[in-house]
Amino acid sequence: MGSIDSLYDKVKRFVTEFTSGKSTSSAMTGYMTGELQIVVFMMILASFFRIFSIPLGMVILAAVVGAIFIFGPMIKTIEDENSSDLNRVLFWVMIYFAVIIAVTLWG
Amino acid sequence: MNESISNLWSIPLFIIIPILTAIALNIMYNRKKAISVTAVASSFALVVISALSPFGFHWFTGHPAVLPTGGYTYRADLLGWRLSLEYYYGPLQQIAIFLASLLLLFVVMISIKSLKKNIGPYISLLFLTFMSSAIVIMVNDFYHMWIGVEIGSLIVAGVVLASGEAVSQKAALKYTFFSALSGAGLAIALALILGVTGYSNISDAIKAMPLSNGSLASILYVAFGFTVLSWVYAGGLAPIHPLKADVYGASFPHATVLLQAQSKLMLVAIGLLLLRVFGTLPFAKEVMLSISVLTMMLGVVMAMLQTDFRWTLAYLIVSHSGLVTLGISLGTVQGIIGGLFQAINDVVYMSVLLLACEGVYYFGRGTSIKSVSGIAKRAPWLAIAAILGAFAASGVPPFNGFQSEIILIQASLNYGMPELAIVVLMVSVTTFIALFKGIYNIFLRPDDALNNNEKTGTPVPKILYACLAALIFITVLFGVYPQLAINFLTEAALKVVYIPWVP
Amino acid sequence: MDSKGLKGSRGIIAVIALMIIFVGVSTSLLQLNGNVARGISPEYNELAPYEAPNNLASWVYDYRGFDTLIETGVIYVGALVSVLAIGRGIVRVKGVEGDAPVAPSSMEFNVSTLNVILKYFGVPVIILLVAYALLVLTGAATSGGGGFQCGVIFSSAYLLGMIFYGRKNPLNLSKKFLIAIGGVGWSIYALLGLPGYLTTGYWQYNVGADLWTSGVIPGVDGMAAVVPDILRQLFGDPFRLLLVMSDGTYASTAGIVPLINIGEAFNVIGAICLIFLVFVYGWNDEEEKSR
């Protein structure tokens, strides 16, 4: 389809990717604010790397901005990863613990 | 600063009164009159004791400390190895236990008023929730801290189960499943520290810590990792926040008041323990900081996505736990004061919001923004309370949330991390949006069923309004005169930073 | 529950994470070899001859007696919460129809299919088990054993009776009785702290053994209170023993430790038997009322 899509179609497709269920206006505001929060938060996280060296921080910030454009919207993924499904939580606990052990012991 | 009393009269009462009350209430089971008299009287006694008690230590079972020069002493300010289990009641403990007992009194009165039959076991669990919070905030002993966390998580499961719905059974099951993991984790950390120092008393262990022996550092790191795991679990930080949010959301809102107070106190207690014992290790504060930042953001983003007001509040509580731990993990005096003050404020304003949510629940149509609307017309004071609570939660002056968040922002700027200040700001702004999304839909949006004079549910009891008024008074009091609370917290922060071996 | 959470690439990542944890934890545990500090334990051992001959009993119920009080609470709360999950004490808000409470059904089992040998051996075995439980309880301060063990052995006898003979078994304990005995057990334990609290100000000070105010151990500074003789005799004398050791003879007494063990045993019996009974037969509020 590509080129014959109007801007309206593109925006519509982007917006409908946010939710899977019934998109009421109050649910949509939630998802869109959440998405924006995540975007800003990723950029803040990227800028933390200035502590090690400022050019590195700039590069990572640019990479994150690029990634946001490619992978967005990601609020659905965030929501899925934050579900209270036992296996998912267990998975993230293991990752956390491995990172803590690795960073503190060999960092 | 160094109280020498080692047999303070009040400390055992904070533990024994709830235990005996809980046993009595459990046996009474269905005798409502007896239950209400006993429960209200003993929770009131706890409030009075916490307000009147002086500061000091209690050495349970009354064995003295062993002096390094030989001989035994009962003076708590002398340097000596403790033979008994040690509790400390200082300014931080006083304000925390006073607030917790006040909330216990409120919650007990509300639940007696609004629940029907068989309330004995439920209210006894509420008392035990208080007991576990009092244990963790006062204790100065690894082993006993572990027991406090262990019994605390079991009690949380019980409180959630008591609402009897399928969703709460699931939440309780998942939560207890993880208690096996992190309870055992804390036990391993305890075993490792006991191994390298030989003391389970935290002060003694810090004094005996073999920091010069480099090869033992890795043992301390593993102990640190396991302690962080239980910190994350007890306080509901990321990545266990979905389970904790389920626990908050699936219990009655009035019970969540106590559950969140308990988990804030556990966050403070274990957080200060982490700083005192492991604060000098490289990376320790960084690990704690990153967990806090993630918790804040994930909590607040998930709160935006919820359509049930209970779950919105649940995720906001999680997110604001991140604010508390952010302050503590900065590790500076200002940061710790900010974190502790945030914990106190958070407990108060979240209680306002939760009790307002409880009021909504009484209308009998649940708390989802899809099913309930137009409450402001039927209960205008409830709406006002919810809006004031939302202002306090999102850091609007003159409420208490503003005062602690500004300290946190200043602390992170002074620490050289303006990014953290931005995250704190984002959290408070998003809190505002998430809360007002719920408040608008539930209280302010006009409702068709209401116009048809549909009568469901039960009238909101007057005692709920009285409790709301008292709590809002506290939010304004701490907002206008923050020094009142900060005076209680400064000493604890100074001790953690400069003399970590003193409880 | 969806099991996709740990399949595919996520599973591989999880395995790698577990390996990192394993390597990290095990290498640092190896560092512990030869570096274990004795800390406070020599001090406890020095005091051992003045207390219960079973040093472990002194540790668990005297020096760290308050820890054990809360640990006992874990068992009590465990029973309370397990039975709550089955239905005792589910609460509802007045006038609000929430989702119906989850109603578990009782287990169906038939005792008539049991073979004759088991049926006639059951009673003696139960009697022996109860006797053993009492032996373990009364020997708590002098040999291995104690309240926890007594409670567990007793409740295994109860479970055996329930499996062999159904609800009307030789140990016919009702739910109300079990709840009461559990509560009484924990309160006995909690209240045994009171004599020490009232006389010396220290909760759960062992007034029977009375190591510190009686002058048995010299060089104690700062304890102003003195335990009255009557309390020392009341709690100490029934359990007094003469310990003949290589470095002398000690008149030692466990003091309140044996009494604490009795409370502990009541608590454990109440808690665990209640869990067995309710898990097998379920909980029904109407039925309880009519009984």
PDB file of N, CA, C and O in Angstrom, chain B residues 6-7 9 26 29 58-59 61 63-64 72-74 83 113-114 116 118 141 144 147 158 162-164 192 195 198 200 215 219 222 458, chain C residues 28-29 31-32 36-37 40 44 62-64 67 70 76 80 84 88 91-92 94 101-102 197 200-204 212 219 221 223 285:
ATOM      1  N   SER B   6      18.032  -0.217  78.699  1.00  0.00           N
ATOM      2  CA  SER B   6      17.932  -1.451  77.921  1.00  0.00           C
ATOM      3  C   SER B   6      16.675  -2.227  78.276  1.00  0.00           C
ATOM      4  O   SER B   6      16.508  -3.363  77.844  1.00  0.00           O
ATOM      5  N   ASN B   7      15.795  -1.642  79.107  1.00  0.00           N
ATOM      6  CA  ASN B   7      14.524  -2.345  79.345  1.00  0.00           C
ATOM      7  C   ASN B   7      13.355  -1.377  79.238  1.00  0.00           C
ATOM      8  O   ASN B   7      12.574  -1.223  80.162  1.00  0.00           O
ATOM      9  N   TRP B   9       9.906   0.037  78.762  1.00  0.00           N
ATOM     10  CA  TRP B   9       8.673  -0.698  79.064  1.00  0.00           C
ATOM     11  C   TRP B   9       7.747  -0.857  77.869  1.00  0.00           C
ATOM     12  O   TRP B   9       6.990  -1.804  77.773  1.00  0.00           O
ATOM     13  N   ASN B  26      -9.680 -14.106  67.271  1.00  0.00           N
ATOM     14  CA  ASN B  26      -9.837 -15.311  66.467  1.00  0.00           C
ATOM     15  C   ASN B  26     -10.746 -16.302  67.167  1.00  0.00           C
ATOM     16  O   ASN B  26     -11.569 -16.969  66.539  1.00  0.00           O
ATOM     17  N   TYR B  29     -14.525 -15.056  67.049  1.00  0.00           N
ATOM     18  CA  TYR B  29     -15.037 -15.370  65.716  1.00  0.00           C
ATOM     19  C   TYR B  29     -16.239 -14.545  65.301  1.00  0.00           C
ATOM     20  O   TYR B  29     -16.149 -13.687  64.446  1.00  0.00           O
ATOM     21  N   HIS B  58      15.205  -2.338  74.136  1.00  0.00           N
ATOM     22  CA  HIS B  58      14.720  -3.435  74.968  1.00  0.00           C
ATOM     23  C   HIS B  58      15.493  -4.685  74.595  1.00  0.00           C
ATOM     24  O   HIS B  58      15.570  -5.050  73.428  1.00  0.00           O
ATOM     25  N   TRP B  59      16.092  -5.307  75.610  1.00  0.00           N
ATOM     26  CA  TRP B  59      16.795  -6.570  75.377  1.00  0.00           C
ATOM     27  C   TRP B  59      15.889  -7.684  75.844  1.00  0.00           C
ATOM     28  O   TRP B  59      15.779  -7.959  77.039  1.00  0.00           O
ATOM     29  N   THR B  61      14.399 -11.158  76.878  1.00  0.00           N
ATOM     30  CA  THR B  61      14.898 -12.228  77.740  1.00  0.00           C
ATOM     31  C   THR B  61      15.974 -11.734  78.702  1.00  0.00           C
ATOM     32  O   THR B  61      16.485 -12.522  79.488  1.00  0.00           O
ATOM     33  N   HIS B  63      19.157 -10.849  78.907  1.00  0.00           N
ATOM     34  CA  HIS B  63      20.560 -11.198  79.077  1.00  0.00           C
ATOM     35  C   HIS B  63      21.393  -9.967  78.751  1.00  0.00           C
ATOM     36  O   HIS B  63      21.100  -9.260  77.796  1.00  0.00           O
ATOM     37  N   PRO B  64      22.445  -9.700  79.527  1.00  0.00           N
ATOM     38  CA  PRO B  64      23.203  -8.458  79.334  1.00  0.00           C
ATOM     39  C   PRO B  64      24.114  -8.521  78.115  1.00  0.00           C
ATOM     40  O   PRO B  64      24.149  -9.516  77.399  1.00  0.00           O
ATOM     41  N   TYR B  72      29.895  -8.150  82.365  1.00  0.00           N
ATOM     42  CA  TYR B  72      28.638  -7.951  81.651  1.00  0.00           C
ATOM     43  C   TYR B  72      28.036  -6.602  82.023  1.00  0.00           C
ATOM     44  O   TYR B  72      28.213  -6.129  83.142  1.00  0.00           O
ATOM     45  N   THR B  73      27.288  -5.997  81.106  1.00  0.00           N
ATOM     46  CA  THR B  73      26.646  -4.735  81.423  1.00  0.00           C
ATOM     47  C   THR B  73      25.220  -4.709  80.914  1.00  0.00           C
ATOM     48  O   THR B  73      24.893  -5.375  79.927  1.00  0.00           O
ATOM     49  N   TYR B  74      24.396  -3.925  81.593  1.00  0.00           N
ATOM     50  CA  TYR B  74      23.028  -3.706  81.128  1.00  0.00           C
ATOM     51  C   TYR B  74      22.857  -2.337  80.510  1.00  0.00           C
ATOM     52  O   TYR B  74      21.751  -1.928  80.211  1.00  0.00           O
ATOM     53  N   LEU B  83      23.909 -10.323  74.140  1.00  0.00           N
ATOM     54  CA  LEU B  83      23.518 -11.729  74.283  1.00  0.00           C
ATOM     55  C   LEU B  83      22.047 -11.916  73.936  1.00  0.00           C
ATOM     56  O   LEU B  83      21.611 -13.021  73.640  1.00  0.00           O
ATOM     57  N   LYS B 113     -17.617  -1.553  61.372  1.00  0.00           N
ATOM     58  CA  LYS B 113     -18.852  -0.888  60.957  1.00  0.00           C
ATOM     59  C   LYS B 113     -19.395  -1.487  59.650  1.00  0.00           C
ATOM     60  O   LYS B 113     -20.594  -1.645  59.478  1.00  0.00           O
ATOM     61  N   SER B 114     -18.503  -1.807  58.724  1.00  0.00           N
ATOM     62  CA  SER B 114     -19.003  -2.083  57.376  1.00  0.00           C
ATOM     63  C   SER B 114     -19.053  -3.564  57.017  1.00  0.00           C
ATOM     64  O   SER B 114     -19.694  -3.922  56.041  1.00  0.00           O
ATOM     65  N   LYS B 116     -19.989  -7.618  57.538  1.00  0.00           N
ATOM     66  CA  LYS B 116     -20.976  -8.416  58.258  1.00  0.00           C
ATOM     67  C   LYS B 116     -20.384  -9.768  58.650  1.00  0.00           C
ATOM     68  O   LYS B 116     -19.595 -10.324  57.928  1.00  0.00           O
ATOM     69  N   ASN B 118     -18.691 -12.994  61.118  1.00  0.00           N
ATOM     70  CA  ASN B 118     -17.430 -13.748  61.077  1.00  0.00           C
ATOM     71  C   ASN B 118     -16.204 -12.864  60.914  1.00  0.00           C
ATOM     72  O   ASN B 118     -15.277 -13.219  60.203  1.00  0.00           O
ATOM     73  N   ASP B 141      18.251  -6.822  64.513  1.00  0.00           N
ATOM     74  CA  ASP B 141      18.762  -8.188  64.511  1.00  0.00           C
ATOM     75  C   ASP B 141      18.379  -8.850  63.186  1.00  0.00           C
ATOM     76  O   ASP B 141      17.214  -8.818  62.803  1.00  0.00           O
ATOM     77  N   HIS B 144      15.806 -11.851  63.506  1.00  0.00           N
ATOM     78  CA  HIS B 144      14.448 -11.463  63.835  1.00  0.00           C
ATOM     79  C   HIS B 144      13.803 -10.684  62.693  1.00  0.00           C
ATOM     80  O   HIS B 144      12.605 -10.773  62.468  1.00  0.00           O
ATOM     81  N   ILE B 147      12.358 -13.171  60.455  1.00  0.00           N
ATOM     82  CA  ILE B 147      11.087 -13.705  60.949  1.00  0.00           C
ATOM     83  C   ILE B 147       9.973 -12.694  60.720  1.00  0.00           C
ATOM     84  O   ILE B 147       8.858 -13.050  60.332  1.00  0.00           O
ATOM     85  N   GLY B 158      -3.128 -13.678  54.107  1.00  0.00           N
ATOM     86  CA  GLY B 158      -4.381 -13.896  54.821  1.00  0.00           C
ATOM     87  C   GLY B 158      -5.345 -12.746  54.646  1.00  0.00           C
ATOM     88  O   GLY B 158      -6.538 -12.948  54.407  1.00  0.00           O
ATOM     89  N   ALA B 162      -9.086 -12.962  52.738  1.00  0.00           N
ATOM     90  CA  ALA B 162     -10.314 -12.797  53.497  1.00  0.00           C
ATOM     91  C   ALA B 162     -11.435 -12.210  52.669  1.00  0.00           C
ATOM     92  O   ALA B 162     -12.602 -12.367  53.008  1.00  0.00           O
ATOM     93  N   SER B 163     -11.105 -11.517  51.561  1.00  0.00           N
ATOM     94  CA  SER B 163     -12.209 -10.996  50.759  1.00  0.00           C
ATOM     95  C   SER B 163     -12.837 -12.089  49.905  1.00  0.00           C
ATOM     96  O   SER B 163     -13.885 -11.873  49.307  1.00  0.00           O
ATOM     97  N   GLY B 164     -12.201 -13.259  49.844  1.00  0.00           N
ATOM     98  CA  GLY B 164     -12.876 -14.453  49.378  1.00  0.00           C
ATOM     99  C   GLY B 164     -13.139 -14.574  47.895  1.00  0.00           C
ATOM    100  O   GLY B 164     -13.688 -15.571  47.450  1.00  0.00           O
ATOM    101  N   LEU B 192      24.999 -16.141  55.687  1.00  0.00           N
ATOM    102  CA  LEU B 192      26.325 -15.718  55.237  1.00  0.00           C
ATOM    103  C   LEU B 192      26.919 -14.690  56.191  1.00  0.00           C
ATOM    104  O   LEU B 192      28.101 -14.756  56.557  1.00  0.00           O
ATOM    105  N   GLY B 195      27.910 -16.230  59.237  1.00  0.00           N
ATOM    106  CA  GLY B 195      29.129 -16.986  59.011  1.00  0.00           C
ATOM    107  C   GLY B 195      30.378 -16.130  59.110  1.00  0.00           C
ATOM    108  O   GLY B 195      31.340 -16.495  59.775  1.00  0.00           O
ATOM    109  N   GLY B 198      29.648 -13.877  62.887  1.00  0.00           N
ATOM    110  CA  GLY B 198      29.312 -14.587  64.107  1.00  0.00           C
ATOM    111  C   GLY B 198      28.280 -13.884  64.961  1.00  0.00           C
ATOM    112  O   GLY B 198      27.989 -14.318  66.063  1.00  0.00           O
ATOM    113  N   SER B 200      24.335 -12.067  65.091  1.00  0.00           N
ATOM    114  CA  SER B 200      23.100 -11.792  64.359  1.00  0.00           C
ATOM    115  C   SER B 200      22.563 -10.417  64.711  1.00  0.00           C
ATOM    116  O   SER B 200      21.700  -9.892  64.021  1.00  0.00           O
ATOM    117  N   SER B 215      38.951 -11.261  50.307  1.00  0.00           N
ATOM    118  CA  SER B 215      38.290 -12.429  49.718  1.00  0.00           C
ATOM    119  C   SER B 215      36.875 -12.600  50.254  1.00  0.00           C
ATOM    120  O   SER B 215      36.052 -13.286  49.663  1.00  0.00           O
ATOM    121  N   ILE B 219      31.442 -12.727  49.482  1.00  0.00           N
ATOM    122  CA  ILE B 219      30.363 -13.275  50.321  1.00  0.00           C
ATOM    123  C   ILE B 219      29.391 -12.172  50.686  1.00  0.00           C
ATOM    124  O   ILE B 219      28.164 -12.342  50.637  1.00  0.00           O
ATOM    125  N   VAL B 222      27.099 -11.434  47.798  1.00  0.00           N
ATOM    126  CA  VAL B 222      25.995 -12.391  47.633  1.00  0.00           C
ATOM    127  C   VAL B 222      24.932 -12.138  48.692  1.00  0.00           C
ATOM    128  O   VAL B 222      23.726 -12.146  48.404  1.00  0.00           O
ATOM    129  N   THR B 458     -24.743   0.404  50.223  1.00  0.00           N
ATOM    130  CA  THR B 458     -24.986   0.709  51.609  1.00  0.00           C
ATOM    131  C   THR B 458     -24.517   2.132  51.855  1.00  0.00           C
ATOM    132  O   THR B 458     -23.598   2.595  51.184  1.00  0.00           O
TER     133      THR B 458
ATOM    134  N   SER C  28      31.322 -17.733  45.741  1.00  0.00           N
ATOM    135  CA  SER C  28      31.510 -16.963  46.967  1.00  0.00           C
ATOM    136  C   SER C  28      31.255 -17.804  48.212  1.00  0.00           C
ATOM    137  O   SER C  28      31.837 -17.548  49.262  1.00  0.00           O
ATOM    138  N   LEU C  29      30.434 -18.851  48.077  1.00  0.00           N
ATOM    139  CA  LEU C  29      30.260 -19.737  49.227  1.00  0.00           C
ATOM    140  C   LEU C  29      31.567 -20.470  49.541  1.00  0.00           C
ATOM    141  O   LEU C  29      31.873 -20.744  50.691  1.00  0.00           O
ATOM    142  N   GLN C  31      34.417 -19.241  49.333  1.00  0.00           N
ATOM    143  CA  GLN C  31      35.277 -18.324  50.087  1.00  0.00           C
ATOM    144  C   GLN C  31      35.060 -18.462  51.595  1.00  0.00           C
ATOM    145  O   GLN C  31      35.913 -18.095  52.389  1.00  0.00           O
ATOM    146  N   LEU C  32      33.892 -18.948  51.964  1.00  0.00           N
ATOM    147  CA  LEU C  32      33.540 -19.028  53.380  1.00  0.00           C
ATOM    148  C   LEU C  32      34.399 -20.074  54.093  1.00  0.00           C
ATOM    149  O   LEU C  32      34.554 -20.033  55.302  1.00  0.00           O
ATOM    150  N   VAL C  36      34.909 -18.824  58.832  1.00  0.00           N
ATOM    151  CA  VAL C  36      33.726 -18.674  59.673  1.00  0.00           C
ATOM    152  C   VAL C  36      34.151 -18.175  61.056  1.00  0.00           C
ATOM    153  O   VAL C  36      35.036 -18.732  61.685  1.00  0.00           O
ATOM    154  N   ALA C  37      33.504 -17.085  61.492  1.00  0.00           N
ATOM    155  CA  ALA C  37      33.834 -16.500  62.788  1.00  0.00           C
ATOM    156  C   ALA C  37      32.909 -17.055  63.851  1.00  0.00           C
ATOM    157  O   ALA C  37      31.744 -17.335  63.589  1.00  0.00           O
ATOM    158  N   ILE C  40      29.490 -14.627  68.848  1.00  0.00           N
ATOM    159  CA  ILE C  40      28.899 -14.589  70.173  1.00  0.00           C
ATOM    160  C   ILE C  40      28.773 -15.972  70.791  1.00  0.00           C
ATOM    161  O   ILE C  40      28.577 -16.109  71.991  1.00  0.00           O
ATOM    162  N   TYR C  44      27.725 -17.864  74.878  1.00  0.00           N
ATOM    163  CA  TYR C  44      26.584 -18.708  75.226  1.00  0.00           C
ATOM    164  C   TYR C  44      27.074 -20.009  75.859  1.00  0.00           C
ATOM    165  O   TYR C  44      26.511 -20.495  76.833  1.00  0.00           O
ATOM    166  N   ASP C  62      15.433 -19.607  75.476  1.00  0.00           N
ATOM    167  CA  ASP C  62      15.805 -18.597  76.455  1.00  0.00           C
ATOM    168  C   ASP C  62      16.506 -17.408  75.801  1.00  0.00           C
ATOM    169  O   ASP C  62      15.913 -16.347  75.643  1.00  0.00           O
ATOM    170  N   TYR C  63      17.754 -17.595  75.339  1.00  0.00           N
ATOM    171  CA  TYR C  63      18.471 -16.443  74.766  1.00  0.00           C
ATOM    172  C   TYR C  63      17.703 -15.842  73.598  1.00  0.00           C
ATOM    173  O   TYR C  63      17.594 -14.646  73.456  1.00  0.00           O
ATOM    174  N   ARG C  64      17.231 -16.713  72.724  1.00  0.00           N
ATOM    175  CA  ARG C  64      16.484 -16.242  71.550  1.00  0.00           C
ATOM    176  C   ARG C  64      15.002 -16.599  71.694  1.00  0.00           C
ATOM    177  O   ARG C  64      14.330 -16.894  70.720  1.00  0.00           O
ATOM    178  N   ASP C  67      12.449 -14.632  69.550  1.00  0.00           N
ATOM    179  CA  ASP C  67      12.393 -15.063  68.141  1.00  0.00           C
ATOM    180  C   ASP C  67      11.436 -16.220  68.001  1.00  0.00           C
ATOM    181  O   ASP C  67      10.624 -16.277  67.087  1.00  0.00           O
ATOM    182  N   ILE C  70       7.759 -15.468  67.965  1.00  0.00           N
ATOM    183  CA  ILE C  70       7.221 -15.025  66.676  1.00  0.00           C
ATOM    184  C   ILE C  70       7.203 -16.187  65.686  1.00  0.00           C
ATOM    185  O   ILE C  70       6.291 -16.306  64.864  1.00  0.00           O
ATOM    186  N   TYR C  76       0.941 -20.485  63.965  1.00  0.00           N
ATOM    187  CA  TYR C  76      -0.428 -20.104  64.300  1.00  0.00           C
ATOM    188  C   TYR C  76      -1.081 -19.383  63.126  1.00  0.00           C
ATOM    189  O   TYR C  76      -2.196 -19.713  62.709  1.00  0.00           O
ATOM    190  N   LEU C  80      -4.240 -20.218  60.694  1.00  0.00           N
ATOM    191  CA  LEU C  80      -5.334 -19.249  60.540  1.00  0.00           C
ATOM    192  C   LEU C  80      -5.584 -18.957  59.064  1.00  0.00           C
ATOM    193  O   LEU C  80      -6.726 -18.954  58.589  1.00  0.00           O
ATOM    194  N   LEU C  84      -8.590 -19.997  56.613  1.00  0.00           N
ATOM    195  CA  LEU C  84      -9.292 -18.871  55.984  1.00  0.00           C
ATOM    196  C   LEU C  84      -9.490 -19.133  54.495  1.00  0.00           C
ATOM    197  O   LEU C  84     -10.547 -18.844  53.924  1.00  0.00           O
ATOM    198  N   ARG C  88     -13.142 -20.290  56.627  1.00  0.00           N
ATOM    199  CA  ARG C  88     -13.443 -19.793  57.966  1.00  0.00           C
ATOM    200  C   ARG C  88     -13.032 -18.323  58.067  1.00  0.00           C
ATOM    201  O   ARG C  88     -11.851 -17.993  58.045  1.00  0.00           O
ATOM    202  N   VAL C  91     -14.949 -12.515  54.834  1.00  0.00           N
ATOM    203  CA  VAL C  91     -15.828 -11.402  55.205  1.00  0.00           C
ATOM    204  C   VAL C  91     -16.466 -10.784  53.963  1.00  0.00           C
ATOM    205  O   VAL C  91     -15.906 -10.823  52.871  1.00  0.00           O
ATOM    206  N   ARG C  92     -17.646 -10.219  54.159  1.00  0.00           N
ATOM    207  CA  ARG C  92     -18.380  -9.534  53.091  1.00  0.00           C
ATOM    208  C   ARG C  92     -18.725  -8.143  53.571  1.00  0.00           C
ATOM    209  O   ARG C  92     -18.966  -7.931  54.758  1.00  0.00           O
ATOM    210  N   LYS C  94     -21.331  -5.223  54.048  1.00  0.00           N
ATOM    211  CA  LYS C  94     -22.790  -5.145  54.165  1.00  0.00           C
ATOM    212  C   LYS C  94     -23.388  -4.494  52.933  1.00  0.00           C
ATOM    213  O   LYS C  94     -22.937  -3.436  52.511  1.00  0.00           O
ATOM    214  N   PRO C 101     -18.078 -15.949  47.168  1.00  0.00           N
ATOM    215  CA  PRO C 101     -16.829 -16.516  47.669  1.00  0.00           C
ATOM    216  C   PRO C 101     -16.569 -17.878  47.043  1.00  0.00           C
ATOM    217  O   PRO C 101     -17.506 -18.609  46.730  1.00  0.00           O
ATOM    218  N   VAL C 102     -15.310 -18.175  46.854  1.00  0.00           N
ATOM    219  CA  VAL C 102     -14.956 -19.474  46.306  1.00  0.00           C
ATOM    220  C   VAL C 102     -15.276 -20.522  47.355  1.00  0.00           C
ATOM    221  O   VAL C 102     -14.853 -20.432  48.489  1.00  0.00           O
ATOM    222  N   TYR C 197       8.988  -9.501  83.025  1.00  0.00           N
ATOM    223  CA  TYR C 197       8.708  -8.104  82.672  1.00  0.00           C
ATOM    224  C   TYR C 197       8.316  -7.318  83.914  1.00  0.00           C
ATOM    225  O   TYR C 197       8.781  -6.200  84.129  1.00  0.00           O
ATOM    226  N   THR C 200      11.715  -7.474  86.546  1.00  0.00           N
ATOM    227  CA  THR C 200      12.982  -6.865  86.137  1.00  0.00           C
ATOM    228  C   THR C 200      12.820  -5.850  85.023  1.00  0.00           C
ATOM    229  O   THR C 200      13.739  -5.097  84.739  1.00  0.00           O
ATOM    230  N   GLY C 201      11.678  -5.826  84.357  1.00  0.00           N
ATOM    231  CA  GLY C 201      11.497  -4.920  83.224  1.00  0.00           C
ATOM    232  C   GLY C 201      11.932  -5.516  81.900  1.00  0.00           C
ATOM    233  O   GLY C 201      11.767  -4.895  80.862  1.00  0.00           O
ATOM    234  N   TYR C 202      12.519  -6.707  81.923  1.00  0.00           N
ATOM    235  CA  TYR C 202      12.919  -7.363  80.673  1.00  0.00           C
ATOM    236  C   TYR C 202      11.885  -8.418  80.326  1.00  0.00           C
ATOM    237  O   TYR C 202      11.622  -9.321  81.130  1.00  0.00           O
ATOM    238  N   TRP C 203      11.319  -8.335  79.127  1.00  0.00           N
ATOM    239  CA  TRP C 203      10.306  -9.299  78.726  1.00  0.00           C
ATOM    240  C   TRP C 203      10.931 -10.673  78.590  1.00  0.00           C
ATOM    241  O   TRP C 203      11.998 -10.809  78.011  1.00  0.00           O
ATOM    242  N   GLN C 204      10.242 -11.660  79.161  1.00  0.00           N
ATOM    243  CA  GLN C 204      10.663 -13.054  79.052  1.00  0.00           C
ATOM    244  C   GLN C 204      11.998 -13.316  79.730  1.00  0.00           C
ATOM    245  O   GLN C 204      12.730 -14.214  79.359  1.00  0.00           O
ATOM    246  N   TRP C 212      21.094 -13.623  86.369  1.00  0.00           N
ATOM    247  CA  TRP C 212      21.773 -12.331  86.494  1.00  0.00           C
ATOM    248  C   TRP C 212      21.477 -11.573  87.769  1.00  0.00           C
ATOM    249  O   TRP C 212      22.281 -10.758  88.193  1.00  0.00           O
ATOM    250  N   GLY C 219      30.283 -10.040  88.197  1.00  0.00           N
ATOM    251  CA  GLY C 219      30.708  -9.016  87.257  1.00  0.00           C
ATOM    252  C   GLY C 219      29.599  -8.470  86.394  1.00  0.00           C
ATOM    253  O   GLY C 219      29.835  -8.042  85.272  1.00  0.00           O
ATOM    254  N   ASP C 221      26.862  -5.599  85.666  1.00  0.00           N
ATOM    255  CA  ASP C 221      26.744  -4.198  86.043  1.00  0.00           C
ATOM    256  C   ASP C 221      25.428  -3.652  85.510  1.00  0.00           C
ATOM    257  O   ASP C 221      25.113  -3.817  84.340  1.00  0.00           O
ATOM    258  N   MET C 223      22.021  -4.177  86.499  1.00  0.00           N
ATOM    259  CA  MET C 223      20.683  -4.732  86.735  1.00  0.00           C
ATOM    260  C   MET C 223      20.275  -4.384  88.155  1.00  0.00           C
ATOM    261  O   MET C 223      20.842  -4.900  89.131  1.00  0.00           O
ATOM    262  N   ASP C 285     -19.919 -22.824  57.875  1.00  0.00           N
ATOM    263  CA  ASP C 285     -20.337 -22.033  59.015  1.00  0.00           C
ATOM    264  C   ASP C 285     -21.648 -22.522  59.622  1.00  0.00           C
ATOM    265  O   ASP C 285     -21.796 -22.567  60.836  1.00  0.00           O
TER     266      ASP C 285
END
